[in-house]
GROMACS .gro file of C-alpha atoms in nm:
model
  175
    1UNK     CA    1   0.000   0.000   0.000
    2UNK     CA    2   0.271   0.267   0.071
    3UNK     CA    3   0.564   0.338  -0.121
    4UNK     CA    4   0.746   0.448   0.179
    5UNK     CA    5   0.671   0.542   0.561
    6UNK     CA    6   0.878   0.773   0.790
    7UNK     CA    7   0.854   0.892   1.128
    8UNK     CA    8   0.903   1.276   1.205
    9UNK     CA    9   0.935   1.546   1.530
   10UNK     CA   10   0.954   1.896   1.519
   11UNK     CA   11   1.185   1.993   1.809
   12UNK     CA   12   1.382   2.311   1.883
   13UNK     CA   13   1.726   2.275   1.904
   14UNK     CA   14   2.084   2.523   1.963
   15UNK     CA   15   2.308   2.488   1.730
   16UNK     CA   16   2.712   2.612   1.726
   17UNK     CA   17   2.946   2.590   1.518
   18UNK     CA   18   3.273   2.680   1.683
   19UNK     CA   19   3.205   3.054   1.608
   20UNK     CA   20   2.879   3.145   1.748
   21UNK     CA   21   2.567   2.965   1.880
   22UNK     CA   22   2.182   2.989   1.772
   23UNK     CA   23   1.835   2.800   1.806
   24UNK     CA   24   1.715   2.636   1.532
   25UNK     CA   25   1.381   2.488   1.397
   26UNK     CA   26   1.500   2.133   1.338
   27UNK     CA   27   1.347   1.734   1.315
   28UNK     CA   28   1.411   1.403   1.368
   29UNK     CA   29   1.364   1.171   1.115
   30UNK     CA   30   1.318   0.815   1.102
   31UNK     CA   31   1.308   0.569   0.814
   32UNK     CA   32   1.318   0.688   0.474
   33UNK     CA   33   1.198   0.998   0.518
   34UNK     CA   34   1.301   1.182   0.179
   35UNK     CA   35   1.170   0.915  -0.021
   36UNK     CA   36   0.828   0.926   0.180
   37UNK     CA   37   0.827   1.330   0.108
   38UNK     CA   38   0.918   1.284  -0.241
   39UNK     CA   39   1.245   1.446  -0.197
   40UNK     CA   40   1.615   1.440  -0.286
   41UNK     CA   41   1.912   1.590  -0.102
   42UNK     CA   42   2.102   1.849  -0.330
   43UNK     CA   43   2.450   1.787  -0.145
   44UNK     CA   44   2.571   1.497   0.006
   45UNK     CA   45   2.333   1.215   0.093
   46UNK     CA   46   2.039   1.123   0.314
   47UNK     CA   47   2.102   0.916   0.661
   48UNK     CA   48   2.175   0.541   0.560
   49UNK     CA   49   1.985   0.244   0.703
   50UNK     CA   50   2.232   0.181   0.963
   51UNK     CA   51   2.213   0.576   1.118
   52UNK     CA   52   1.859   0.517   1.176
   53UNK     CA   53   1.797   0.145   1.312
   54UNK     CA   54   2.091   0.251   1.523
   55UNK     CA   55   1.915   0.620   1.698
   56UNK     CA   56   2.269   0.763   1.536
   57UNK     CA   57   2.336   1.082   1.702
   58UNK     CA   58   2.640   1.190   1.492
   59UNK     CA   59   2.495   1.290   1.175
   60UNK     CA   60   2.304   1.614   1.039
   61UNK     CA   61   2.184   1.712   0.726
   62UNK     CA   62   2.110   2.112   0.694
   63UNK     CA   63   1.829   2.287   0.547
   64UNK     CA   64   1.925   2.479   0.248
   65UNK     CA   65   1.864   2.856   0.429
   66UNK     CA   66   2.099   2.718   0.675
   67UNK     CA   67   2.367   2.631   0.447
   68UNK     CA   68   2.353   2.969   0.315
   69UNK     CA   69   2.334   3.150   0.630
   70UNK     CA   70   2.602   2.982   0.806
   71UNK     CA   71   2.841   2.853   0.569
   72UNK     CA   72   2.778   3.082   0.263
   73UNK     CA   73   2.696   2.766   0.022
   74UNK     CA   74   3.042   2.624   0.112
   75UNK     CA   75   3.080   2.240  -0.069
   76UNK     CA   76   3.295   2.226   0.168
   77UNK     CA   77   3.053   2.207   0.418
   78UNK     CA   78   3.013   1.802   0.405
   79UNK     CA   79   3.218   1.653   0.697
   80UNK     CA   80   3.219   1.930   0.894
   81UNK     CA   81   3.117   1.955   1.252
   82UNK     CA   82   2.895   2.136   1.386
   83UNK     CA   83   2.749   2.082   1.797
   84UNK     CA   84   2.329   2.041   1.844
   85UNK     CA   85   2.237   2.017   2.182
   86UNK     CA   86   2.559   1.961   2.316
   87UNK     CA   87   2.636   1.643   2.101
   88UNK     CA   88   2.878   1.677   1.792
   89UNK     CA   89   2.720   1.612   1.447
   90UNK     CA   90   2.895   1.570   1.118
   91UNK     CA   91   2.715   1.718   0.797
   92UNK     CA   92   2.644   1.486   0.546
   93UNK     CA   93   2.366   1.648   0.343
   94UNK     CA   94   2.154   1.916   0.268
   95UNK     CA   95   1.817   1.963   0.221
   96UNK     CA   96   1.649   2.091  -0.123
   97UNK     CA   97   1.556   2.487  -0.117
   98UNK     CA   98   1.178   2.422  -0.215
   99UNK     CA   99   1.138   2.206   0.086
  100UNK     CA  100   0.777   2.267   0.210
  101UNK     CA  101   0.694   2.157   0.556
  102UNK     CA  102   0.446   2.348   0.717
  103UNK     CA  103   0.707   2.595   0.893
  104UNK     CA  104   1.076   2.598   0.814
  105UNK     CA  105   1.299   2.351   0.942
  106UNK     CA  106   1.693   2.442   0.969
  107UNK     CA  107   1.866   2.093   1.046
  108UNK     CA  108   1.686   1.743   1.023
  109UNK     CA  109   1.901   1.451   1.236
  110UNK     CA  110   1.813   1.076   1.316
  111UNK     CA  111   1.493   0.988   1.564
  112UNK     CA  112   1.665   0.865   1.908
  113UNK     CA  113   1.487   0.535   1.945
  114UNK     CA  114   1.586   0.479   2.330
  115UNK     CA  115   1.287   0.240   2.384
  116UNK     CA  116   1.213   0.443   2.680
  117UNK     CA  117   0.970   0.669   2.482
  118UNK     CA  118   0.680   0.442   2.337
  119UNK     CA  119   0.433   0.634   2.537
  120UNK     CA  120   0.510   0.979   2.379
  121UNK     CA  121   0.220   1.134   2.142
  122UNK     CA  122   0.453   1.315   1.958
  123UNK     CA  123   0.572   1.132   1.645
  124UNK     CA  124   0.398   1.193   1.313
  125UNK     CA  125   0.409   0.966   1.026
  126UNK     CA  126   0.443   1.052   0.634
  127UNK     CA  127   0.385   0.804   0.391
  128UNK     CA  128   0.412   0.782   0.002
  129UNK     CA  129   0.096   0.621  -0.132
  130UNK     CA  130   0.221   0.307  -0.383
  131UNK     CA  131   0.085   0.436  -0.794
  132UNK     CA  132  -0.312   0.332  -0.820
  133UNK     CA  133  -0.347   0.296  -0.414
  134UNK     CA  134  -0.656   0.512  -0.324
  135UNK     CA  135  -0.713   0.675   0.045
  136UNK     CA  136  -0.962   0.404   0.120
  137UNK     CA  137  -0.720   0.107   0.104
  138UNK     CA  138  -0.458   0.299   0.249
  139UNK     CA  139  -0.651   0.401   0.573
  140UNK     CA  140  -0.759   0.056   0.569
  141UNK     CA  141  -0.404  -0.074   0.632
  142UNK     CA  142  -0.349   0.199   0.937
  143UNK     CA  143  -0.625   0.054   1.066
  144UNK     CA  144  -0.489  -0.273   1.087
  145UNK     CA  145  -0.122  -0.168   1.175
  146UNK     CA  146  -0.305   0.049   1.475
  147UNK     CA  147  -0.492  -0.257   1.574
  148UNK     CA  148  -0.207  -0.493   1.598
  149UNK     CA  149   0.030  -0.216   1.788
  150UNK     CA  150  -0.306  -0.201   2.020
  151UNK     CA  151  -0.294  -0.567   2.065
  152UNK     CA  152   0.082  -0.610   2.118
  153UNK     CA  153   0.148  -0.322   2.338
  154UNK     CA  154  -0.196  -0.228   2.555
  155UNK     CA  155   0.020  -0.045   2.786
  156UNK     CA  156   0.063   0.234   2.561
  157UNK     CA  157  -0.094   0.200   2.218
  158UNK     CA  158  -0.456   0.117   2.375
  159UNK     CA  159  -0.706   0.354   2.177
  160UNK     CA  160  -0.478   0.488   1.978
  161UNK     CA  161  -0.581   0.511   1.614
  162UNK     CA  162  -0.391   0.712   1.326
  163UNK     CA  163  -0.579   0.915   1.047
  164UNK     CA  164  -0.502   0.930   0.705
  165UNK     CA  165  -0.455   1.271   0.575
  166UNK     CA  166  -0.313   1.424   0.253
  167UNK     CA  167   0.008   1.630   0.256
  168UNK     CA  168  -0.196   1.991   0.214
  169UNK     CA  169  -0.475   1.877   0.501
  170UNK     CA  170  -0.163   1.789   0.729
  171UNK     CA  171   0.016   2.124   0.628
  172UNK     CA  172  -0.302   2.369   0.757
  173UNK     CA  173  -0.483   2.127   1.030
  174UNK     CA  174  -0.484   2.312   1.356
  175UNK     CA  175  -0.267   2.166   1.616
   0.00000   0.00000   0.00000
């Protein structure tokens, strides 16, 4: 039913760089989250598998405005470290210019999956419909995976249901 699925969190976050510090829009990602968005990176690369099963905290990819603001567009700018909450991150991508999220986002880094947080509300999920899958069929399917996470983990997933909603309804719905 879905091309791709990827988890997502809007968080606030300071960033330095050695020179001076700032706060930042920025959100973890999990899975393949540029694929699911219909997106490419336009320098460097996205997070591999391995940064995201493993809750990597050493990688960052920048937002476009960012690269320009804080390292003038320099190519150089893969490899470099830069500090996010106290934790050193090394640049491996950057994010297309015509990104549209909602709100702006400056740096985008890997979902810590700790194991300790399967009762937080606060993940969204964006999915990629496969070609000739309708709405239907797809909220179909979340109703099943919802189900089954209800079944295997009462604790926290009890009554918990997801809803299916295009890109634009997502973008405007009031929080």
């Amino acid at each position: 039913t879905f091309e791709a699925l990827a988890g997502l969190q809007f968080y606030d976050l300071n960033l330095t760089d050695g020179t001076s510090a700032e706060r930042v829009q920025g959100m973890a990602v999990l899975g393949p989250f540029w694929q699911a968005i219909g997106q490419r990176i336009i320098h460097g690369r996205a997070f591999t598998e391995e940064e995201n099963r493993k809750s990597h905290e050493g990688v960052a990819i920048l937002s476009d405005a960012l690269w320009e603001r804080r390292f003038g567009r320099d190519p150089q700018v893969l490899s470099r470290e830069i500090v996010i909450n106290g934790k050193p991150r090394v640049i491996v991508g950057v994010a297309p210019a015509d990104l549209n999220l909602g709100s702006p986002i400056d740096v985008f880094v890997p979902i810590v999956q700790d194991g300790a947080s399967r009762g937080d509300r606060n993940l969204n999920v964006v999915g990629r419909l496969k070609a000739g899958v309708s709405m239907v069929q797809a909220s179909e399917e979340l109703n099943v995976i919802t189900g089954q996470l209800d079944h295997d983990f009462p604790g926290s997933n009890q009554g918990w249901r997801a809803r299916l909603m295009t890109v634009q309804e997502w973008m405007v719905e009031p929080s």
